[in-house]
């Protein structure tokens, strides 16, 4: 006898888990940090939504948690447990990010068209949580009911003009469906009429930084997404949060930009792209300081905590570490041979940890000794 088990049920039942503890080369388990071992059920609070969240972010002081669910942004006050729902995007929200040092400023971005929505430009919306308490969000059922009501009104008007005109049920349904995106766009536009908005995309994948460490600047990609795997211009804009203006445009990449971020002291900007280059830019002038060429598509990057080195990964599994004093390559490894899409530095600049797709392990590199641990 067959057994029906849907993918939705699988995702409700299944949980991420570490198959076994990480060990050093001698087979000895690494020690956990204080409170470093957590399991499902240990969480302080569990938030439930009608559908799976898209993404989430927490403010620097832990006061607010922002969770994107479809096109809505749910704001949770961790001190009072209050909830507010913000909405103004007409398609799925892809990125949410708080300004460092200012928990009241949230930026959100919807970059792609989804489902039945007409073709629209990507939008970055700025939210002031101290002044915005959220407005009622309209569900798909609400929009459908309004669309059906509008369709019936049109049918009645057409009948008044020509009593012999009768639209079939399928034709009335088509009319209602046609109204739906326009109604949603009108409501969303009205809801954020007082918000700052930018036509662009936020790069938040593969540990990209939306803001500079101080929060003074925001990094974004202007307009619609160019085609990837082609020779197209992929520009980067630097937006000043104090003047509400673009300060720099970084021009030079010719394929999809995967990672962007500032150095800790905000003097340099790094970009990692599929055009086989990693670029380091002067943050005051927007001029390229270094261009590091690799053998393939690059995925992620990161400045060392002291700002003297930059690490980047190439699609074939190559790991590169460069000196930012003179632009020389100080370490390279091709031992992983898998897509490496995540990396991080230890606070003392000595170690670099790499994670990626398909090899089920973390790679720890001693940059000082230039060896894989």
Short mmCIF file of C-alpha atoms in Angstrom, two decimals:
data_model
loop_
_atom_site.label_atom_id
_atom_site.label_comp_id
_atom_site.label_asym_id
_atom_site.label_seq_id
_atom_site.Cartn_x
_atom_site.Cartn_y
_atom_site.Cartn_z
CA UNK A 1 0.00 0.00 0.00
CA UNK A 2 1.39 3.42 -0.94
CA UNK A 3 2.19 6.15 1.57
CA UNK A 4 1.71 9.86 0.78
CA UNK A 5 4.37 12.08 2.32
CA UNK A 6 4.69 15.61 0.93
CA UNK A 7 7.78 17.79 0.74
CA UNK A 8 6.03 20.33 3.01
CA UNK A 9 5.61 17.66 5.67
CA UNK A 10 9.25 16.63 5.26
CA UNK A 11 10.45 20.18 5.93
CA UNK A 12 8.21 20.38 9.01
CA UNK A 13 9.63 17.12 10.38
CA UNK A 14 13.28 17.44 9.38
CA UNK A 15 15.84 19.45 11.32
CA UNK A 16 19.46 20.37 10.66
CA UNK A 17 21.83 18.45 12.90
CA UNK A 18 25.56 17.87 13.19
CA UNK A 19 26.22 14.25 12.25
CA UNK A 20 29.24 14.07 14.56
CA UNK A 21 31.44 16.48 16.48
CA UNK A 22 34.31 18.15 14.65
CA UNK A 23 37.72 16.69 15.43
CA UNK A 24 41.32 17.81 15.00
CA UNK A 25 43.87 15.87 12.86
CA UNK A 26 44.55 13.60 15.83
CA UNK A 27 40.89 12.62 16.11
CA UNK A 28 40.34 14.60 19.33
CA UNK A 29 37.03 16.49 19.48
CA UNK A 30 37.23 20.28 19.51
CA UNK A 31 35.97 21.84 22.72
CA UNK A 32 32.71 23.79 22.55
CA UNK A 33 32.70 27.46 23.42
CA UNK A 34 30.70 28.52 26.47
CA UNK A 35 27.02 27.77 25.71
CA UNK A 36 28.22 26.74 22.27
CA UNK A 37 26.26 23.51 22.06
CA UNK A 38 22.57 24.20 21.46
CA UNK A 39 19.81 21.85 20.36
CA UNK A 40 16.27 22.25 19.09
CA UNK A 41 14.14 23.00 22.11
CA UNK A 42 16.82 25.17 23.78
CA UNK A 43 15.60 28.33 22.09
CA UNK A 44 14.26 31.20 24.25
CA UNK A 45 11.23 31.73 22.04
CA UNK A 46 9.74 30.07 18.97
CA UNK A 47 7.95 32.28 16.44
CA UNK A 48 5.46 30.65 14.08
CA UNK A 49 4.28 32.02 10.75
CA UNK A 50 1.72 31.03 8.15
CA UNK A 51 4.46 30.16 5.65
CA UNK A 52 8.25 29.66 5.79
CA UNK A 53 10.18 32.92 6.38
CA UNK A 54 12.41 34.20 3.57
CA UNK A 55 15.15 35.76 5.68
CA UNK A 56 15.71 37.56 8.99
CA UNK A 57 17.97 40.06 10.77
CA UNK A 58 18.47 41.30 14.31
CA UNK A 59 19.47 44.82 15.35
CA UNK A 60 22.93 45.47 16.79
CA UNK A 61 21.57 45.83 20.34
CA UNK A 62 19.22 42.86 20.12
CA UNK A 63 16.13 45.03 20.54
CA UNK A 64 14.42 44.15 17.27
CA UNK A 65 14.13 41.03 15.15
CA UNK A 66 12.95 41.53 11.57
CA UNK A 67 11.58 38.51 9.72
CA UNK A 68 10.54 38.60 6.06
CA UNK A 69 7.59 36.34 5.30
CA UNK A 70 6.58 36.47 1.64
CA UNK A 71 6.13 40.23 0.98
CA UNK A 72 5.59 41.19 4.66
CA UNK A 73 8.18 42.25 7.24
CA UNK A 74 7.39 41.14 10.79
CA UNK A 75 9.05 43.26 13.47
CA UNK A 76 9.40 41.58 16.87
CA UNK A 77 10.39 43.65 19.94
CA UNK A 78 12.47 41.25 22.03
CA UNK A 79 11.92 43.26 25.23
CA UNK A 80 8.15 43.70 25.08
CA UNK A 81 7.21 40.80 22.76
CA UNK A 82 5.22 43.29 20.64
CA UNK A 83 4.69 42.51 16.95
CA UNK A 84 4.22 44.88 14.02
CA UNK A 85 3.85 43.98 10.36
CA UNK A 86 5.31 46.29 7.72
CA UNK A 87 4.61 45.92 4.04
CA UNK A 88 5.24 47.92 0.91
CA UNK A 89 6.88 45.45 -1.44
CA UNK A 90 4.76 43.78 -4.09
CA UNK A 91 6.87 40.65 -4.33
CA UNK A 92 8.84 38.44 -1.96
CA UNK A 93 11.25 40.32 0.31
CA UNK A 94 14.75 38.98 -0.30
CA UNK A 95 16.87 41.05 2.13
CA UNK A 96 16.35 42.70 5.53
CA UNK A 97 19.17 44.56 7.31
CA UNK A 98 19.43 46.93 10.29
CA UNK A 99 21.76 49.91 10.21
CA UNK A 100 24.67 49.26 12.60
CA UNK A 101 24.42 51.51 15.63
CA UNK A 102 20.81 52.50 14.92
CA UNK A 103 18.19 49.87 15.71
CA UNK A 104 15.41 52.11 14.41
CA UNK A 105 16.59 52.05 10.80
CA UNK A 106 15.77 48.98 8.73
CA UNK A 107 16.28 48.49 4.99
CA UNK A 108 14.46 45.84 2.99
CA UNK A 109 14.74 44.77 -0.62
CA UNK A 110 12.64 42.81 -3.09
CA UNK A 111 14.78 41.99 -6.11
CA UNK A 112 12.84 39.52 -8.26
CA UNK A 113 9.40 39.16 -9.76
CA UNK A 114 7.35 36.35 -8.28
CA UNK A 115 4.26 34.45 -9.28
CA UNK A 116 1.61 36.58 -10.94
CA UNK A 117 3.19 40.01 -10.39
CA UNK A 118 3.87 42.12 -13.50
CA UNK A 119 7.44 43.07 -14.32
CA UNK A 120 8.60 45.75 -11.89
CA UNK A 121 11.87 47.35 -10.88
CA UNK A 122 13.64 46.06 -7.76
CA UNK A 123 13.04 48.24 -4.70
CA UNK A 124 14.98 49.09 -1.55
CA UNK A 125 12.73 50.57 1.15
CA UNK A 126 13.93 52.44 4.25
CA UNK A 127 11.90 52.06 7.46
CA UNK A 128 12.08 54.25 10.57
CA UNK A 129 10.85 51.95 13.33
CA UNK A 130 10.57 54.83 15.79
CA UNK A 131 7.95 56.52 13.62
CA UNK A 132 6.39 53.58 11.78
CA UNK A 133 4.11 51.28 13.76
CA UNK A 134 3.07 49.14 10.84
CA UNK A 135 -0.16 49.04 8.90
CA UNK A 136 -2.58 46.20 8.28
CA UNK A 137 -1.28 43.77 5.69
CA UNK A 138 -3.66 42.46 3.07
CA UNK A 139 -3.63 38.71 2.52
CA UNK A 140 -3.90 37.11 -0.90
CA UNK A 141 -7.47 36.23 0.04
CA UNK A 142 -8.24 39.91 0.76
CA UNK A 143 -6.80 41.00 -2.59
CA UNK A 144 -8.70 38.22 -4.39
CA UNK A 145 -11.98 39.29 -2.78
CA UNK A 146 -11.44 42.92 -3.80
CA UNK A 147 -10.49 41.83 -7.34
CA UNK A 148 -13.62 39.71 -7.63
CA UNK A 149 -15.75 42.60 -6.38
CA UNK A 150 -14.16 44.92 -8.96
CA UNK A 151 -14.75 42.37 -11.71
CA UNK A 152 -18.43 42.06 -10.78
CA UNK A 153 -18.79 45.85 -10.87
CA UNK A 154 -17.25 45.95 -14.37
CA UNK A 155 -19.51 43.15 -15.57
CA UNK A 156 -22.54 45.05 -14.26
CA UNK A 157 -21.45 48.25 -16.01
CA UNK A 158 -20.92 46.37 -19.28
CA UNK A 159 -24.36 44.80 -18.94
CA UNK A 160 -25.90 48.25 -18.37
CA UNK A 161 -24.35 49.42 -21.64
CA UNK A 162 -25.36 46.31 -23.53
CA UNK A 163 -27.91 44.03 -21.87
CA UNK A 164 -27.18 41.31 -24.40
CA UNK A 165 -23.52 41.14 -23.33
CA UNK A 166 -22.85 38.21 -21.05
CA UNK A 167 -19.36 37.25 -19.93
CA UNK A 168 -18.72 33.59 -19.26
CA UNK A 169 -17.48 32.57 -15.83
CA UNK A 170 -13.95 31.99 -17.19
CA UNK A 171 -13.94 35.49 -18.71
CA UNK A 172 -15.03 37.04 -15.41
CA UNK A 173 -12.31 35.10 -13.60
CA UNK A 174 -9.75 36.37 -16.09
CA UNK A 175 -10.94 39.93 -15.45
CA UNK A 176 -10.61 39.50 -11.67
CA UNK A 177 -7.13 37.98 -12.03
CA UNK A 178 -6.06 40.91 -14.22
CA UNK A 179 -7.12 43.41 -11.53
CA UNK A 180 -5.21 41.68 -8.73
CA UNK A 181 -1.64 42.90 -9.38
CA UNK A 182 -2.75 46.48 -10.02
CA UNK A 183 -4.73 46.59 -6.77
CA UNK A 184 -1.80 45.22 -4.79
CA UNK A 185 0.64 47.69 -6.35
CA UNK A 186 -1.68 50.62 -5.56
CA UNK A 187 -2.06 49.53 -1.93
CA UNK A 188 1.69 48.96 -1.49
CA UNK A 189 2.55 52.33 -3.05
CA UNK A 190 0.11 54.08 -0.71
CA UNK A 191 1.49 52.23 2.30
CA UNK A 192 5.07 53.49 1.80
CA UNK A 193 4.31 56.90 0.30
CA UNK A 194 6.35 58.57 3.05
CA UNK A 195 9.33 56.17 2.94
CA UNK A 196 12.67 56.68 1.23
CA UNK A 197 13.04 54.26 -1.68
CA UNK A 198 15.83 53.36 -4.12
CA UNK A 199 15.63 51.51 -7.41
CA UNK A 200 18.23 48.85 -6.74
CA UNK A 201 19.27 45.57 -5.13
CA UNK A 202 20.99 44.76 -1.85
CA UNK A 203 23.81 42.22 -2.03
CA UNK A 204 23.38 40.06 1.06
CA UNK A 205 24.39 36.61 -0.15
CA UNK A 206 27.52 34.72 0.94
CA UNK A 207 28.13 36.93 4.01
CA UNK A 208 28.03 40.20 2.06
CA UNK A 209 27.80 43.35 4.16
CA UNK A 210 24.90 45.68 3.39
CA UNK A 211 26.39 48.43 5.56
CA UNK A 212 29.85 49.66 6.46
CA UNK A 213 30.88 48.74 10.06
CA UNK A 214 29.88 52.17 11.41
CA UNK A 215 26.62 52.21 9.49
CA UNK A 216 27.53 55.45 7.72
CA UNK A 217 27.37 53.88 4.26
CA UNK A 218 25.19 51.34 2.50
CA UNK A 219 26.31 49.20 -0.45
CA UNK A 220 23.82 48.42 -3.21
CA UNK A 221 23.64 47.40 -6.86
CA UNK A 222 21.67 49.87 -9.02
CA UNK A 223 18.61 48.99 -11.12
CA UNK A 224 17.62 45.61 -12.43
CA UNK A 225 19.96 42.65 -12.35
CA UNK A 226 22.09 42.47 -15.53
CA UNK A 227 22.50 39.12 -17.26
CA UNK A 228 25.17 36.89 -15.73
CA UNK A 229 27.72 34.76 -17.59
CA UNK A 230 27.94 37.53 -20.16
CA UNK A 231 30.08 40.61 -20.61
CA UNK A 232 27.75 43.09 -18.89
CA UNK A 233 28.48 46.07 -16.65
CA UNK A 234 27.93 45.24 -12.96
CA UNK A 235 28.26 48.47 -10.99
CA UNK A 236 28.22 49.04 -7.24
CA UNK A 237 26.87 52.16 -5.53
CA UNK A 238 27.88 53.57 -2.15
CA UNK A 239 25.02 55.40 -0.44
CA UNK A 240 25.58 57.86 2.42
CA UNK A 241 23.05 57.34 5.21
CA UNK A 242 23.59 60.90 6.53
CA UNK A 243 23.10 62.84 3.29
CA UNK A 244 20.70 60.35 1.65
CA UNK A 245 22.75 60.50 -1.54
CA UNK A 246 24.98 58.23 -3.61
CA UNK A 247 28.61 59.09 -2.92
CA UNK A 248 30.46 56.66 -5.20
CA UNK A 249 29.90 54.36 -8.16
CA UNK A 250 32.36 51.47 -8.46
CA UNK A 251 32.68 50.47 -12.12
CA UNK A 252 34.76 47.63 -13.52
CA UNK A 253 33.13 44.22 -12.96
CA UNK A 254 31.66 42.49 -16.02
CA UNK A 255 29.77 39.58 -14.44
CA UNK A 256 27.64 38.79 -11.40
CA UNK A 257 28.89 40.28 -8.13
CA UNK A 258 28.63 37.71 -5.34
CA UNK A 259 30.14 39.50 -2.33
CA UNK A 260 30.64 43.09 -1.21
CA UNK A 261 31.96 44.57 2.02
CA UNK A 262 34.03 47.21 3.79
CA UNK A 263 37.34 46.80 5.59
CA UNK A 264 37.10 47.20 9.39
CA UNK A 265 38.45 50.78 9.28
CA UNK A 266 36.26 51.63 6.26
CA UNK A 267 39.19 52.74 4.08
CA UNK A 268 38.73 49.90 1.57
CA UNK A 269 35.83 48.16 -0.16
CA UNK A 270 36.05 44.62 -1.50
CA UNK A 271 34.01 43.03 -4.29
CA UNK A 272 34.02 39.40 -5.44
CA UNK A 273 32.59 38.48 -8.83
CA UNK A 274 32.08 35.81 -11.44
CA UNK A 275 34.28 37.67 -13.94
CA UNK A 276 37.34 35.90 -12.47
CA UNK A 277 38.37 38.96 -10.47
CA UNK A 278 38.40 40.15 -6.89
CA UNK A 279 38.70 43.94 -6.60
CA UNK A 280 39.80 46.13 -3.72
CA UNK A 281 38.66 49.76 -3.98
CA UNK A 282 39.72 52.99 -2.26
CA UNK A 283 36.64 53.86 -0.19
CA UNK A 284 37.24 57.61 -0.40
CA UNK A 285 37.77 57.91 -4.17
CA UNK A 286 36.13 54.81 -5.64
CA UNK A 287 39.30 53.97 -7.56
CA UNK A 288 40.55 50.39 -7.86
CA UNK A 289 43.56 49.72 -5.66
CA UNK A 290 44.05 46.03 -6.50
CA UNK A 291 42.56 43.60 -9.00
CA UNK A 292 43.25 39.97 -8.14
CA UNK A 293 42.69 37.55 -11.02
CA UNK A 294 41.56 33.99 -10.38
CA UNK A 295 40.84 30.92 -12.50
CA UNK A 296 37.04 30.97 -12.38
CA UNK A 297 33.85 32.29 -10.81
CA UNK A 298 34.46 33.76 -7.36
CA UNK A 299 31.94 33.31 -4.57
CA UNK A 300 32.76 35.01 -1.30
CA UNK A 301 35.39 37.06 0.48
CA UNK A 302 36.33 38.83 3.68
CA UNK A 303 38.81 41.27 5.21
CA UNK A 304 40.91 40.12 8.13
CA UNK A 305 39.95 41.83 11.43
CA UNK A 306 43.04 44.07 11.31
CA UNK A 307 42.38 44.97 7.65
CA UNK A 308 45.80 43.83 6.42
CA UNK A 309 44.62 40.78 4.43
CA UNK A 310 41.77 39.75 2.18
CA UNK A 311 40.56 36.19 1.60
CA UNK A 312 38.48 35.07 -1.38
CA UNK A 313 37.22 31.79 -2.81
CA UNK A 314 37.04 30.62 -6.41
CA UNK A 315 34.36 28.25 -7.76
CA UNK A 316 36.67 25.31 -8.25
CA UNK A 317 37.58 25.26 -4.58
CA UNK A 318 40.64 27.54 -4.67
CA UNK A 319 41.25 29.67 -1.57
CA UNK A 320 43.27 32.85 -1.96
CA UNK A 321 44.69 35.14 0.74
CA UNK A 322 46.18 38.47 -0.33
CA UNK A 323 48.27 41.08 1.43
CA UNK A 324 46.69 44.53 1.33
CA UNK A 325 50.04 46.18 1.99
CA UNK A 326 51.44 45.37 -1.46
CA UNK A 327 48.81 43.24 -3.25
CA UNK A 328 50.81 40.01 -3.19
CA UNK A 329 49.24 36.58 -2.77
CA UNK A 330 50.44 35.18 0.56
CA UNK A 331 48.53 31.89 0.57
CA UNK A 332 46.72 29.68 -1.91
CA UNK A 333 45.13 26.24 -1.58
CA UNK A 334 43.32 24.10 -4.15
CA UNK A 335 42.88 21.08 -1.87
CA UNK A 336 39.11 21.36 -1.37
CA UNK A 337 37.91 21.10 -4.98
CA UNK A 338 34.36 22.10 -4.09
CA UNK A 339 32.37 25.31 -4.22
CA UNK A 340 33.46 27.36 -1.18
CA UNK A 341 30.72 29.84 -0.36
CA UNK A 342 31.39 30.76 3.27
CA UNK A 343 34.45 31.99 5.16
CA UNK A 344 35.35 33.79 8.36
CA UNK A 345 38.45 35.00 10.20
CA UNK A 346 39.47 34.41 13.79
CA UNK A 347 39.67 37.64 15.86
CA UNK A 348 43.47 37.38 16.06
CA UNK A 349 43.82 37.25 12.22
CA UNK A 350 45.63 33.92 12.41
CA UNK A 351 42.97 31.44 11.33
CA UNK A 352 40.59 31.30 8.40
CA UNK A 353 37.65 28.88 8.33
CA UNK A 354 36.08 27.81 5.02
CA UNK A 355 32.77 26.10 4.37
CA UNK A 356 31.01 25.16 1.16
CA UNK A 357 28.82 22.90 -0.86
CA UNK A 358 29.16 19.17 -1.08
CA UNK A 359 32.13 18.31 1.13
CA UNK A 360 30.39 18.19 4.53
CA UNK A 361 33.19 19.68 6.56
CA UNK A 362 34.84 22.92 7.64
CA UNK A 363 38.42 23.66 6.57
CA UNK A 364 40.58 25.52 9.07
CA UNK A 365 43.63 27.34 7.69
CA UNK A 366 46.50 28.65 9.79
CA UNK A 367 47.33 31.72 7.70
CA UNK A 368 50.37 32.52 9.81
CA UNK A 369 51.93 29.12 9.12
CA UNK A 370 50.28 28.90 5.66
CA UNK A 371 48.94 25.39 6.24
CA UNK A 372 45.58 23.64 6.38
CA UNK A 373 45.11 22.51 10.00
#
